[in-house]
PDB file of C-alpha atoms in Angstrom:
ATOM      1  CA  UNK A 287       1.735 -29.576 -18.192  1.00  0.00           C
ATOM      2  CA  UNK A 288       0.524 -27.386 -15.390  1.00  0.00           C
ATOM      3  CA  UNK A 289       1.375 -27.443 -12.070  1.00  0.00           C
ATOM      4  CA  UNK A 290      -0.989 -29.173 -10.102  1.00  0.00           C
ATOM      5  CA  UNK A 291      -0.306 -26.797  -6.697  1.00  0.00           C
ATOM      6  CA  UNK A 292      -2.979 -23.779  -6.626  1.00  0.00           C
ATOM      7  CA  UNK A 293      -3.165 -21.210  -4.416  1.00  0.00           C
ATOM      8  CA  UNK A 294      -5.821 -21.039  -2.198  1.00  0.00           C
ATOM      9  CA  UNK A 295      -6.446 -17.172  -2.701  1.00  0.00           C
ATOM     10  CA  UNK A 296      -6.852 -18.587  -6.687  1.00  0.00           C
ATOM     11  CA  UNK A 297      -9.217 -21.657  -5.836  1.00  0.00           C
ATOM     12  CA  UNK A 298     -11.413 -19.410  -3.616  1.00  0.00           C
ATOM     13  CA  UNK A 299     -11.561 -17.058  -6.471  1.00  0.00           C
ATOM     14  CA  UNK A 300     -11.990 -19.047  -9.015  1.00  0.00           C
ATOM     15  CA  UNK A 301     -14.985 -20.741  -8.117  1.00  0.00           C
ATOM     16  CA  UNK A 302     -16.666 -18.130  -6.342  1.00  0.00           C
ATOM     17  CA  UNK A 303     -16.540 -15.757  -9.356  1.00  0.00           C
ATOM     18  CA  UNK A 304     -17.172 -18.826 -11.366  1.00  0.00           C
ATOM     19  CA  UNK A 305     -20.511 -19.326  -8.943  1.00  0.00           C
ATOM     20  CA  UNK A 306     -21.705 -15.306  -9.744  1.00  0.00           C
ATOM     21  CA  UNK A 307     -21.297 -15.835 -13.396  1.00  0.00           C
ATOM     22  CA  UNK A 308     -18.869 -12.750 -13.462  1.00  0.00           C
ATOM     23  CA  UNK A 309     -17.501 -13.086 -17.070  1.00  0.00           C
ATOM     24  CA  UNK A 310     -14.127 -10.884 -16.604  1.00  0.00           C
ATOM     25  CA  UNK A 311     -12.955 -13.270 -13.814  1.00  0.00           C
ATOM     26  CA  UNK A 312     -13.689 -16.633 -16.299  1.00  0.00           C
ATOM     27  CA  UNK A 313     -11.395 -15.065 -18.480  1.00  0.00           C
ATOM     28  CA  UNK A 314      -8.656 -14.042 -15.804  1.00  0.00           C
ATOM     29  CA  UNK A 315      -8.853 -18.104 -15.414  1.00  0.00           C
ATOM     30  CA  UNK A 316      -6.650 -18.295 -17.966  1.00  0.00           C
ATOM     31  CA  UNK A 317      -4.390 -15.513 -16.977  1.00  0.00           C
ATOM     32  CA  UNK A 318      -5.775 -12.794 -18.550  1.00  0.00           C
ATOM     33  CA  UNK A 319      -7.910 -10.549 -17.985  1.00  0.00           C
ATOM     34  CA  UNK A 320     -10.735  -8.781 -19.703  1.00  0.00           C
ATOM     35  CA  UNK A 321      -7.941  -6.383 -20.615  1.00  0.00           C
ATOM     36  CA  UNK A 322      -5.597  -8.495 -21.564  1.00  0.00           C
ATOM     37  CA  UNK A 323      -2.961  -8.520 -19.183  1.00  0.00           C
ATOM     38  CA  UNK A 324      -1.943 -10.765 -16.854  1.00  0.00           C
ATOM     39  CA  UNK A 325      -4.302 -11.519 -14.065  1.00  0.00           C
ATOM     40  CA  UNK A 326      -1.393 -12.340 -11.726  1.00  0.00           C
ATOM     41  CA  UNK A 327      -3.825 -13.538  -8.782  1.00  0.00           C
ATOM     42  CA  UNK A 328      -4.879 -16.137 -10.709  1.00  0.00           C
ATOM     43  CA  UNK A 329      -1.710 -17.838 -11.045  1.00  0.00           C
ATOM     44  CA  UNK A 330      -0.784 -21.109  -9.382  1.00  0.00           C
ATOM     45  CA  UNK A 331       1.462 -21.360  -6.152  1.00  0.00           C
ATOM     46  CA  UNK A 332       4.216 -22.756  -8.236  1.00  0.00           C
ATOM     47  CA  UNK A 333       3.892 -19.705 -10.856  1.00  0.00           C
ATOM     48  CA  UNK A 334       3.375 -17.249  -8.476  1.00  0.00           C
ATOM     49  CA  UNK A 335       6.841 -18.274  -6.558  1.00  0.00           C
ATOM     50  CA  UNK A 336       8.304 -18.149  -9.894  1.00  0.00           C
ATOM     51  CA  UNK A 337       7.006 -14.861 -10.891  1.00  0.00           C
ATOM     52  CA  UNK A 338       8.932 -13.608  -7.641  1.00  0.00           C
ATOM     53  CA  UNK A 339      12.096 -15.082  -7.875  1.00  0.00           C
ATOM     54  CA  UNK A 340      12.637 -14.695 -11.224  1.00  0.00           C
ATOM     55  CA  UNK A 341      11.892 -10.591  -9.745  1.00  0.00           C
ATOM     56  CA  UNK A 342       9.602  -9.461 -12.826  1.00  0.00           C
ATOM     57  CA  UNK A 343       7.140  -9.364  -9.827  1.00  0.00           C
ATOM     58  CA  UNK A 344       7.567  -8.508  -6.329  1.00  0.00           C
ATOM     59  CA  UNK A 345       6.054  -9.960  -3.180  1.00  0.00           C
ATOM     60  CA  UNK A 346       4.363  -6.531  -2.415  1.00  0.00           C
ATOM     61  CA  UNK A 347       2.926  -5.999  -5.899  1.00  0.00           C
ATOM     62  CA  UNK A 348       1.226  -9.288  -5.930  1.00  0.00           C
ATOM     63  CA  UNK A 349       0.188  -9.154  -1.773  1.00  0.00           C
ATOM     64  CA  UNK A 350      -1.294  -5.903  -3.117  1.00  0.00           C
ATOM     65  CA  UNK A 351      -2.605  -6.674  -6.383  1.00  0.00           C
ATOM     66  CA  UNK A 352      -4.428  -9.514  -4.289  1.00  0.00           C
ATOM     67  CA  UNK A 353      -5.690  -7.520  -1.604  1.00  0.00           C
ATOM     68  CA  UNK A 354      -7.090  -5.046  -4.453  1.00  0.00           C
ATOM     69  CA  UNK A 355      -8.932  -7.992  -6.187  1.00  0.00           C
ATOM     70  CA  UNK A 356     -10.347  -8.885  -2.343  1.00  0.00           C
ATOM     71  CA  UNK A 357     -11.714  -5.967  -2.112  1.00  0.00           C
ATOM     72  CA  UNK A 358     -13.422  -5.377  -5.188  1.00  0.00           C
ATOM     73  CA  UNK A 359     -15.087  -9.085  -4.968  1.00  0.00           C
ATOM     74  CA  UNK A 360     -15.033  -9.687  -1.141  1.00  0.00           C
ATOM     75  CA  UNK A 361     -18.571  -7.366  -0.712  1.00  0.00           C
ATOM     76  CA  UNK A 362     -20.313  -9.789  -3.066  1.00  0.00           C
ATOM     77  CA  UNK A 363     -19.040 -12.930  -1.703  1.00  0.00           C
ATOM     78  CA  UNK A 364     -18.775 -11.890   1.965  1.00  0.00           C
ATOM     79  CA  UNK A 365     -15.854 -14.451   2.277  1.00  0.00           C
ATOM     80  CA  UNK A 366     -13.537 -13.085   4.693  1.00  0.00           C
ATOM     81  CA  UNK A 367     -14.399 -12.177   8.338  1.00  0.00           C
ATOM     82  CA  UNK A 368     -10.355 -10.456   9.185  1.00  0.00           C
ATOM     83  CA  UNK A 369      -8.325  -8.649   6.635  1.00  0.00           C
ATOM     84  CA  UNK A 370      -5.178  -7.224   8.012  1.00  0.00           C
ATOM     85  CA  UNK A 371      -3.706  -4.323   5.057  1.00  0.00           C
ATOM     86  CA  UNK A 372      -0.860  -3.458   7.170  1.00  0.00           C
ATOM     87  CA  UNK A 373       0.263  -6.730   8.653  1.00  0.00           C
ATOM     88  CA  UNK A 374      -0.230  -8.330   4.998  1.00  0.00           C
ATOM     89  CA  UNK A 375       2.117  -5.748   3.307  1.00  0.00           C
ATOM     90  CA  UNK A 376       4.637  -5.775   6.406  1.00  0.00           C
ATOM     91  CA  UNK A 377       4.734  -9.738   5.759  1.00  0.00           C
ATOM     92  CA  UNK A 378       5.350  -9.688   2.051  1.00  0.00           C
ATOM     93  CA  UNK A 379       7.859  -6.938   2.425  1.00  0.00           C
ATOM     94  CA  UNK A 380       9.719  -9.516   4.682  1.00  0.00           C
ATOM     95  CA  UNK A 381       9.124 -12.046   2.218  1.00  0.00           C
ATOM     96  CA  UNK A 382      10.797  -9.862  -0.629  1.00  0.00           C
ATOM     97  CA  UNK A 383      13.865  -9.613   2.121  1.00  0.00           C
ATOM     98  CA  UNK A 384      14.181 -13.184   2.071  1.00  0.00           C
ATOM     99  CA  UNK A 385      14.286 -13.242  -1.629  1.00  0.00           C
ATOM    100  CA  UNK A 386      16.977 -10.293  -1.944  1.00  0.00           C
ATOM    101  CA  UNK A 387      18.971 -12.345   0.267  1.00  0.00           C
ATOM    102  CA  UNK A 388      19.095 -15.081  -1.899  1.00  0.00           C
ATOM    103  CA  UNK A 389      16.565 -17.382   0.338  1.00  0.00           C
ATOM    104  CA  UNK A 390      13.955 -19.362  -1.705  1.00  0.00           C
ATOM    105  CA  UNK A 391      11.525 -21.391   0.548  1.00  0.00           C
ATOM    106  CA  UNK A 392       8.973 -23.548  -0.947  1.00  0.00           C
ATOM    107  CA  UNK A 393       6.231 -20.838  -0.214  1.00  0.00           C
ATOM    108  CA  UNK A 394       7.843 -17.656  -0.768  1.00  0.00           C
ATOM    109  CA  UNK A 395       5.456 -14.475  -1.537  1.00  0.00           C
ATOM    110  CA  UNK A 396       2.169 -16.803  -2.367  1.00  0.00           C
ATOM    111  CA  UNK A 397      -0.921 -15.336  -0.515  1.00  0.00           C
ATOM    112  CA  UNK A 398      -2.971 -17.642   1.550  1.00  0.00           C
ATOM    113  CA  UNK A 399      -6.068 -17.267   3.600  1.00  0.00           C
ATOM    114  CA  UNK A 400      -7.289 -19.874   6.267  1.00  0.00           C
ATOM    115  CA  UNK A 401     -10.660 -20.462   7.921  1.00  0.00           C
ATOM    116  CA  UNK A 402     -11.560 -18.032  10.982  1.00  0.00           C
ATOM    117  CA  UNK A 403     -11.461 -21.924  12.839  1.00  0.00           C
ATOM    118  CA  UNK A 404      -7.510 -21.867  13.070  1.00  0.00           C
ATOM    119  CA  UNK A 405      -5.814 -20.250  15.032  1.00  0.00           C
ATOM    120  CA  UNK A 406      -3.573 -17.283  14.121  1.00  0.00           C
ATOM    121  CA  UNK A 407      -1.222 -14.819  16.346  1.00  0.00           C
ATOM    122  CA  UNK A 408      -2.916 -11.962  17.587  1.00  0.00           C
ATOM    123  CA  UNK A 409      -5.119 -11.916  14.334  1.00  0.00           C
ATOM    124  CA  UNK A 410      -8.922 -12.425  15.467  1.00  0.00           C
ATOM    125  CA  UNK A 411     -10.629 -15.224  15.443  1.00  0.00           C
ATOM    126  CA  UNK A 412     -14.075 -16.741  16.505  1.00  0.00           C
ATOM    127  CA  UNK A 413     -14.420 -20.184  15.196  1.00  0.00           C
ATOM    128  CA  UNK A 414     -17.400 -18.764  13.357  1.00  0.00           C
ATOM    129  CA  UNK A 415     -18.947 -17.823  16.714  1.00  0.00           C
ATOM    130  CA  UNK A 416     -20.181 -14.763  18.390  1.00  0.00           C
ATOM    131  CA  UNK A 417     -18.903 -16.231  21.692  1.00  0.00           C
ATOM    132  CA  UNK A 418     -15.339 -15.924  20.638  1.00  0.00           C
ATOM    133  CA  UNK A 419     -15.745 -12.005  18.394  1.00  0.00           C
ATOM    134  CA  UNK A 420     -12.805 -11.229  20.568  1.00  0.00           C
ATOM    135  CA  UNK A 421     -10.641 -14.117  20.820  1.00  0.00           C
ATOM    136  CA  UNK A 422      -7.375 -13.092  19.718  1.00  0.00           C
ATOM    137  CA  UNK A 423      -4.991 -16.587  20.191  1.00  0.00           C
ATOM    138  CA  UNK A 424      -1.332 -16.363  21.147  1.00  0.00           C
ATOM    139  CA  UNK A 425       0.269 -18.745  18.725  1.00  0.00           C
ATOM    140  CA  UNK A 426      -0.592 -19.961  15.426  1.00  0.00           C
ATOM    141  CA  UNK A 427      -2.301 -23.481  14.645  1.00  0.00           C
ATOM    142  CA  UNK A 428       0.927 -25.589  13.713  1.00  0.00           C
ATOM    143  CA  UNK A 429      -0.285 -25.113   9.752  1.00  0.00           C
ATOM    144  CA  UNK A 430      -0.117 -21.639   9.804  1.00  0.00           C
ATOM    145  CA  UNK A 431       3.305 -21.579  11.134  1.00  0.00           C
ATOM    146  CA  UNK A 432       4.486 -24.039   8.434  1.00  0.00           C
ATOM    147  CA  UNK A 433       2.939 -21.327   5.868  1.00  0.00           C
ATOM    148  CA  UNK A 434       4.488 -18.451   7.493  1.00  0.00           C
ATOM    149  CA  UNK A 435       8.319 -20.449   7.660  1.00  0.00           C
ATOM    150  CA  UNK A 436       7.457 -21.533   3.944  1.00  0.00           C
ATOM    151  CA  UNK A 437       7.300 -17.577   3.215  1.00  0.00           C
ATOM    152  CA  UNK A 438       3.509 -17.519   2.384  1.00  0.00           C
ATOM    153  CA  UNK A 439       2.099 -14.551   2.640  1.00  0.00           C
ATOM    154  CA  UNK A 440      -0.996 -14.092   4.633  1.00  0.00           C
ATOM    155  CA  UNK A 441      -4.159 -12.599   3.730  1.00  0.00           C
ATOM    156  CA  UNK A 442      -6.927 -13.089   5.991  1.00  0.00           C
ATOM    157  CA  UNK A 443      -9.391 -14.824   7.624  1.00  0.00           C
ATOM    158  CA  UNK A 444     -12.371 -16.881   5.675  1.00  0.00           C
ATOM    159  CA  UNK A 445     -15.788 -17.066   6.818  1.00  0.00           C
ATOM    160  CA  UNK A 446     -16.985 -20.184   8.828  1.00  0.00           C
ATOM    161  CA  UNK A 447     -20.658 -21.310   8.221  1.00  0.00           C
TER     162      UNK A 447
END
């Protein structure tokens, strides 16, 4: 049986894709792609932490493989409001670290986004408000930091109607 943890990079894509009837993303559903191969940012939390520790992935490959796929998709979705490139790469090279070192939190290497609403260290964010287009908070919302100590690897900020 499947896992029944997804990753919310994977649920966002999923159904968006799904939603703009783009047929090579309904295939990658089911972990391939249109080519055949893998579609690794499709893969569950639970695979994708698997993937990694079992090393025939890396944490950078797959923060970069998914920040590829974000922005191939994001400019017909328009889902995320912040994407940090450097900071995400910097974060799963840490997360790799951990691995080397023989550390395996629940988390480790699976990209997550939250909603610009929460609050992230020094990352922008507006609550979906021109009022706050330069808010930049100085500590994380409690769930964030719970992601980050779990190893997850942060991609961004989503869009708040």
């Amino acid at each position: 049986p499947r896992p029944a943890v997804w990753s919310p990079i994977l649920y966002y894509y999923m159904f968006s894709m799904e939603g703009l009837g783009c047929q090579s993303d309904r295939a990658a559903i089911t972990h391939r792609g249109s080519t055949g191969q893998m579609d690794k940012t499709f893969l569950t939390a639970v695979e994708t932490r698997d993937l990694i520790l079992s090393r025939r992935a890396s944490a950078v490959e797959l923060a970069r493989e998914t920040l590829r796929r974000m922005e191939r998709t994001d400019a017909a979705i328009g889902a995320f409001v912040t994407v940090d490139e450097e900071a995400t790469l910097k974060s799963a090279e840490r997360a790799q670290q951990r691995v080397d070192a023989g550390e395996a939190p629940a988390l480790v290497g699976v990209p997550y986004a939250v909603k610009d609403v929460t609050d992230t260290m020094g990352v922008r964010t507006t609550y979906g408000s021109g009022v706050y287009k330069d808010h930049v908070p100085a500590a994380d919302a409690a769930v964030v930091r719970r992601l980050k100590e779990a190893g997850g690897i942060f991609m961004g900020k989503t869009n708040t109607p």
